[in-house]
Coordinates of N, CA and C in Angstrom, one line a residue:
X1 N -113.0 -80.5 -102.9 CA -112.5 -80.0 -101.7 C -112.6 -78.5 -101.6
X2 N -112.8 -77.8 -102.7 CA -112.9 -76.4 -102.6 C -114.2 -76.0 -101.9
X3 N -115.3 -76.9 -102.0 CA -116.5 -76.6 -101.3 C -116.2 -76.6 -99.7
X4 N -115.4 -77.6 -99.2 CA -115.1 -77.6 -97.8 C -114.3 -76.5 -97.4
X5 N -113.3 -76.0 -98.2 CA -112.5 -74.9 -97.8 C -113.3 -73.6 -97.9
X6 N -114.2 -73.5 -98.9 CA -115.1 -72.3 -98.9 C -116.0 -72.3 -97.7
X7 N -116.6 -73.4 -97.4 CA -117.5 -73.5 -96.2 C -116.7 -73.1 -95.0
X8 N -115.5 -73.5 -94.8 CA -114.7 -73.1 -93.7 C -114.6 -71.5 -93.6
X9 N -114.3 -70.9 -94.8 CA -114.2 -69.4 -94.8 C -115.5 -68.8 -94.3
X10 N -116.7 -69.2 -94.8 CA -117.9 -68.6 -94.5 C -118.3 -68.9 -93.0
X11 N -118.0 -70.1 -92.5 CA -118.4 -70.5 -91.2 C -117.4 -70.2 -90.0
X12 N -116.1 -70.1 -90.4 CA -115.2 -70.1 -89.3 C -114.1 -68.9 -89.4
X13 N -113.9 -68.3 -90.5 CA -113.0 -67.3 -90.7 C -113.4 -66.0 -89.9
X14 N -112.4 -65.4 -89.4 CA -112.7 -64.1 -88.6 C -112.5 -62.9 -89.5
X15 N -112.1 -63.1 -90.8 CA -111.9 -62.0 -91.7 C -113.2 -61.3 -92.1
X16 N -113.1 -60.1 -92.5 CA -114.2 -59.3 -92.9 C -114.0 -58.5 -94.2
X17 N -115.1 -58.1 -94.8 CA -115.0 -57.3 -96.0 C -114.3 -57.9 -97.2
X18 N -113.4 -57.1 -97.8 CA -112.7 -57.6 -98.9 C -111.8 -58.8 -98.6
X19 N -111.2 -58.8 -97.4 CA -110.3 -59.9 -97.0 C -111.1 -61.2 -97.0
X20 N -112.3 -61.2 -96.5 CA -113.2 -62.4 -96.5 C -113.5 -62.9 -97.9
X21 N -113.8 -61.9 -98.8 CA -114.1 -62.3 -100.2 C -112.8 -62.8 -100.9
X22 N -111.7 -62.2 -100.7 CA -110.5 -62.7 -101.3 C -110.1 -64.1 -100.8
X23 N -110.3 -64.3 -99.5 CA -110.1 -65.6 -98.9 C -111.0 -66.7 -99.5
X24 N -112.2 -66.3 -99.7 CA -113.2 -67.3 -100.3 C -112.9 -67.5 -101.7
X25 N -112.4 -66.5 -102.5 CA -112.0 -66.8 -103.9 C -110.8 -67.7 -103.9
X26 N -109.9 -67.6 -103.0 CA -108.7 -68.5 -103.0 C -109.2 -69.9 -102.6
X27 N -110.0 -70.0 -101.6 CA -110.6 -71.3 -101.1 C -111.3 -72.0 -102.2
X28 N -111.9 -71.2 -103.1 CA -112.7 -71.8 -104.2 C -111.8 -72.6 -105.1
X29 N -110.5 -72.4 -105.1 CA -109.5 -73.1 -106.0 C -108.8 -74.2 -105.3
X30 N -109.0 -74.4 -104.0 CA -108.3 -75.5 -103.2 C -108.8 -76.8 -103.7
X31 N -107.9 -77.8 -103.9 CA -108.3 -79.1 -104.4 C -108.1 -80.2 -103.4
X32 N -107.3 -80.0 -102.3 CA -107.1 -81.2 -101.4 C -107.1 -80.7 -100.0
X33 N -106.9 -81.6 -99.1 CA -107.1 -81.2 -97.6 C -106.0 -80.3 -97.1
X34 N -105.0 -80.0 -97.9 CA -104.0 -79.1 -97.5 C -104.4 -77.6 -97.8
X35 N -105.5 -77.4 -98.5 CA -106.0 -76.1 -98.8 C -105.0 -75.2 -99.4
X36 N -104.4 -75.7 -100.5 CA -103.4 -74.9 -101.2 C -104.0 -74.6 -102.6
X37 N -103.8 -73.4 -103.1 CA -104.3 -72.9 -104.4 C -103.4 -71.8 -104.8
X38 N -103.4 -71.6 -106.1 CA -102.6 -70.4 -106.6 C -103.6 -69.4 -107.2
X39 N -103.2 -68.1 -107.2 CA -104.0 -67.1 -107.7 C -103.1 -65.8 -108.0
X40 N -103.5 -65.1 -109.0 CA -102.7 -63.8 -109.2 C -103.5 -62.7 -108.7
X41 N -102.9 -61.6 -108.4 CA -103.6 -60.4 -107.9 C -104.6 -59.9 -109.0
X42 N -104.2 -59.8 -110.3 CA -105.2 -59.4 -111.3 C -106.4 -60.3 -111.4
X43 N -106.2 -61.6 -111.2 CA -107.4 -62.5 -111.3 C -108.3 -62.3 -110.1
X44 N -107.7 -62.1 -108.9 CA -108.4 -61.8 -107.7 C -109.2 -60.4 -107.8
X45 N -108.5 -59.4 -108.4 CA -109.1 -58.1 -108.6 C -110.4 -58.3 -109.5
X46 N -110.2 -59.0 -110.5 CA -111.4 -59.2 -111.4 C -112.5 -59.9 -110.8
X47 N -112.2 -61.0 -110.1 CA -113.3 -61.8 -109.5 C -114.0 -61.1 -108.3
X48 N -113.2 -60.3 -107.6 CA -113.7 -59.5 -106.4 C -114.3 -58.2 -106.8
X49 N -114.0 -57.8 -108.0 CA -114.4 -56.4 -108.5 C -113.8 -55.4 -107.6
X50 N -112.5 -55.6 -107.3 CA -111.8 -54.7 -106.3 C -110.5 -54.1 -106.9
X51 N -110.1 -53.1 -106.3 CA -108.8 -52.4 -106.8 C -107.6 -53.3 -106.4
X52 N -106.5 -53.0 -107.1 CA -105.2 -53.7 -106.8 C -104.9 -53.5 -105.3
X53 N -105.0 -52.2 -104.8 CA -104.6 -51.9 -103.4 C -105.5 -52.7 -102.4
X54 N -106.8 -52.8 -102.8 CA -107.8 -53.4 -101.9 C -107.4 -54.9 -101.8
X55 N -107.1 -55.5 -102.9 CA -106.7 -57.0 -102.9 C -105.4 -57.2 -102.2
X56 N -104.4 -56.4 -102.4 CA -103.1 -56.5 -101.7 C -103.3 -56.3 -100.2
X57 N -104.1 -55.3 -99.9 CA -104.3 -55.0 -98.4 C -105.0 -56.2 -97.8
X58 N -106.0 -56.8 -98.5 CA -106.7 -58.0 -98.0 C -105.7 -59.2 -97.8
X59 N -104.9 -59.4 -98.8 CA -103.9 -60.5 -98.7 C -103.0 -60.3 -97.6
X60 N -102.5 -59.1 -97.4 CA -101.6 -58.8 -96.2 C -102.3 -58.9 -94.9
X61 N -103.6 -58.5 -94.8 CA -104.3 -58.6 -93.6 C -104.5 -60.1 -93.3
X62 N -104.9 -60.9 -94.3 CA -105.1 -62.3 -94.1 C -103.8 -63.0 -93.6
X63 N -102.7 -62.6 -94.2 CA -101.4 -63.2 -93.8 C -101.1 -62.8 -92.3
X64 N -101.3 -61.5 -92.0 CA -101.0 -61.1 -90.6 C -101.9 -61.9 -89.6
X65 N -103.1 -62.1 -90.0 CA -104.0 -62.8 -89.1 C -103.9 -64.3 -89.1
X66 N -103.0 -64.9 -89.9 CA -102.7 -66.3 -89.9 C -103.7 -67.1 -90.7
X67 N -104.7 -66.5 -91.4 CA -105.6 -67.3 -92.2 C -105.2 -67.6 -93.6
X68 N -104.1 -67.0 -94.0 CA -103.5 -67.2 -95.3 C -102.0 -67.2 -95.2
X69 N -101.4 -68.1 -95.9 CA -99.9 -68.2 -95.9 C -99.4 -68.2 -97.4
X70 N -98.5 -67.4 -97.7 CA -97.9 -67.5 -99.1 C -96.9 -68.6 -99.0
X71 N -96.8 -69.3 -100.1 CA -95.8 -70.4 -100.3 C -94.8 -69.9 -101.3
X72 N -93.7 -69.3 -100.8 CA -92.8 -68.6 -101.7 C -92.0 -69.4 -102.6
X73 N -91.8 -70.7 -102.4 CA -91.0 -71.5 -103.3 C -91.8 -72.2 -104.4
X74 N -93.1 -71.9 -104.5 CA -93.9 -72.4 -105.5 C -94.5 -71.3 -106.4
X75 N -94.6 -71.5 -107.6 CA -95.3 -70.6 -108.5 C -96.3 -71.3 -109.5
X76 N -97.4 -70.7 -109.8 CA -98.3 -71.2 -110.8 C -97.7 -71.2 -112.2
X77 N -98.4 -71.7 -113.1 CA -97.9 -71.7 -114.5 C -97.6 -70.4 -115.2
X78 N -98.2 -69.4 -114.7 CA -97.9 -68.0 -115.2 C -97.3 -67.1 -114.1
X79 N -96.6 -67.8 -113.2 CA -96.0 -67.0 -112.1 C -96.9 -66.6 -110.9
X80 N -98.1 -67.2 -110.9 CA -99.0 -66.9 -109.8 C -98.4 -67.3 -108.4
X81 N -98.9 -66.6 -107.4 CA -98.5 -67.0 -106.1 C -99.3 -68.1 -105.6
X82 N -98.7 -69.1 -104.9 CA -99.4 -70.2 -104.2 C -99.7 -69.7 -102.8
X83 N -100.9 -70.1 -102.3 CA -101.3 -69.7 -101.0 C -101.8 -71.0 -100.3
X84 N -101.8 -71.0 -99.0 CA -102.4 -72.0 -98.2 C -103.3 -71.4 -97.1
X85 N -104.4 -72.0 -96.9 CA -105.3 -71.6 -95.8 C -105.0 -72.5 -94.6
X86 N -104.0 -72.2 -93.8 CA -103.6 -73.2 -92.7 C -104.6 -73.5 -91.7
X87 N -105.5 -72.6 -91.3 CA -106.5 -72.9 -90.4 C -107.6 -73.8 -91.0
X88 N -107.9 -73.5 -92.2 CA -108.9 -74.4 -92.9 C -108.3 -75.8 -93.0
X89 N -107.1 -75.9 -93.4 CA -106.4 -77.2 -93.6 C -106.4 -78.0 -92.3
X90 N -106.1 -77.3 -91.2 CA -106.1 -77.9 -89.9 C -107.5 -78.4 -89.5
X91 N -108.5 -77.5 -89.7 CA -109.9 -77.9 -89.4 C -110.4 -79.0 -90.2
X92 N -110.1 -79.1 -91.5 CA -110.6 -80.1 -92.4 C -109.9 -81.5 -92.0
X93 N -108.6 -81.4 -91.7 CA -107.8 -82.6 -91.3 C -108.4 -83.1 -90.0
X94 N -108.6 -82.2 -89.0 CA -109.1 -82.7 -87.7 C -110.5 -83.3 -87.9
X95 N -111.3 -82.7 -88.7 CA -112.7 -83.2 -88.9 C -112.6 -84.6 -89.6
X96 N -111.7 -84.8 -90.6 CA -111.5 -86.0 -91.3 C -111.0 -87.1 -90.3
X97 N -110.1 -86.7 -89.4 CA -109.5 -87.7 -88.4 C -110.6 -88.1 -87.5
X98 N -111.5 -87.2 -87.1 CA -112.6 -87.5 -86.1 C -113.5 -88.5 -86.8
X99 N -113.7 -88.4 -88.1 CA -114.6 -89.3 -88.8 C -113.9 -90.5 -89.3
X100 N -112.6 -90.6 -89.0 CA -111.8 -91.8 -89.3 C -111.5 -92.0 -90.8
X101 N -111.5 -90.9 -91.5 CA -111.2 -90.9 -92.9 C -109.7 -90.8 -93.2
X102 N -109.0 -90.1 -92.5 CA -107.5 -90.0 -92.7 C -106.8 -89.4 -91.5
X103 N -105.5 -89.6 -91.4 CA -104.8 -89.1 -90.2 C -104.7 -87.6 -90.2
X104 N -104.6 -87.0 -89.0 CA -104.5 -85.5 -89.0 C -103.1 -85.1 -89.5
X105 N -103.1 -83.8 -89.9 CA -101.8 -83.2 -90.3 C -100.9 -83.2 -89.1
X106 N -99.6 -83.4 -89.3 CA -98.7 -83.5 -88.2 C -98.2 -82.1 -87.8
X107 N -98.1 -81.8 -86.5 CA -97.6 -80.6 -86.0 C -98.3 -79.3 -86.3
X108 N -97.9 -78.3 -85.6 CA -98.5 -77.0 -85.9 C -98.2 -76.4 -87.2
X109 N -97.0 -76.7 -87.7 CA -96.6 -76.3 -89.1 C -96.5 -77.5 -89.9
X110 N -97.5 -77.8 -90.7 CA -97.5 -79.1 -91.4 C -96.6 -79.2 -92.6
X111 N -96.0 -78.0 -93.0 CA -95.1 -78.0 -94.2 C -95.8 -78.6 -95.4
X112 N -96.9 -78.0 -95.9 CA -97.6 -78.5 -97.0 C -96.9 -78.5 -98.3
X113 N -96.0 -77.6 -98.5 CA -95.3 -77.5 -99.8 C -94.5 -78.8 -100.1
X114 N -93.9 -79.4 -99.0 CA -93.1 -80.6 -99.3 C -94.0 -81.9 -99.4
X115 N -95.2 -81.8 -98.9 CA -96.1 -83.0 -98.9 C -97.1 -83.1 -100.0
X116 N -97.2 -82.0 -100.8 CA -98.3 -81.9 -101.8 C -97.8 -82.7 -103.0
X117 N -98.7 -83.6 -103.5 CA -98.4 -84.3 -104.7 C -98.7 -83.4 -105.9
X118 N -97.7 -83.3 -106.8 CA -98.0 -82.5 -107.9 C -98.3 -83.3 -109.1
X119 N -99.0 -82.8 -110.1 CA -99.4 -83.5 -111.3 C -100.7 -82.9 -111.8
X120 N -101.1 -83.3 -112.9 CA -102.3 -82.7 -113.5 C -103.6 -82.9 -112.7
X121 N -103.6 -84.0 -111.9 CA -104.8 -84.2 -111.1 C -104.9 -83.2 -109.9
X122 N -103.8 -82.6 -109.5 CA -103.7 -81.7 -108.4 C -103.6 -80.2 -108.8
X123 N -103.7 -80.0 -110.1 CA -103.5 -78.7 -110.7 C -104.8 -77.9 -110.5
X124 N -104.8 -76.7 -109.9 CA -106.1 -76.0 -109.7 C -106.8 -75.7 -111.0
X125 N -106.1 -75.8 -112.1 CA -106.8 -75.5 -113.4 C -107.7 -76.7 -113.8
X126 N -107.4 -77.8 -113.3 CA -108.2 -79.0 -113.6 C -107.3 -80.1 -114.4
X127 N -107.7 -81.3 -114.3 CA -106.9 -82.4 -114.9 C -107.0 -82.3 -116.4
X128 N -108.1 -81.7 -117.0 CA -108.2 -81.7 -118.4 C -107.6 -80.5 -119.0
X129 N -106.8 -79.7 -118.3 CA -106.2 -78.5 -118.9 C -105.1 -78.8 -119.8
X130 N -104.9 -78.0 -120.8 CA -103.8 -78.1 -121.7 C -102.7 -77.1 -121.2
X131 N -101.6 -77.6 -120.6 CA -100.6 -76.7 -120.0 C -99.9 -75.8 -121.0
X132 N -100.0 -76.1 -122.3 CA -99.4 -75.3 -123.3 C -100.1 -74.0 -123.5
X133 N -101.4 -74.0 -123.3 CA -102.2 -72.8 -123.6 C -102.9 -72.3 -122.4
X134 N -102.9 -73.0 -121.3 CA -103.5 -72.6 -120.0 C -105.1 -72.6 -120.1
X135 N -105.7 -73.4 -120.9 CA -107.1 -73.5 -120.9 C -107.6 -74.9 -121.1
X136 N -108.8 -75.2 -120.8 CA -109.4 -76.5 -120.9 C -109.3 -77.0 -122.4
X137 N -108.9 -78.3 -122.5 CA -108.9 -78.8 -123.8 C -110.2 -79.4 -124.2
X138 N -110.5 -79.4 -125.5 CA -111.8 -79.9 -126.0 C -111.9 -81.4 -125.8
X139 N -113.1 -81.9 -125.5 CA -113.4 -83.3 -125.2 C -113.2 -84.2 -126.4

């Protein structure tokens, strides 16, 4: 699903510059049609090769523009912020509904935090992660 979310960013997002890159980095971690992923500012700084202020400004701009929503009641395993790409989620759900694959998300505010199934298969780190050490376990 990250491919679809990433494609939405490149093809449909109105963001520019660092904001677009940060949005694509978060989209890269989305695993389901709700387009939810977690990320820390330091991880985004490293991947975007950008300063803390540039990443924070990008996150704030994306939130102001409605392309990114912080999910305040959820935290990643090391306290990371959870984000949702609401426009991407709406687009992907509408596209899937048109193709007859699944019903559309309900209402303008779909409330993804209450509908997301949690568990290792939906963890952005991957199903084969070892939660005790935060890295992939050996096969």
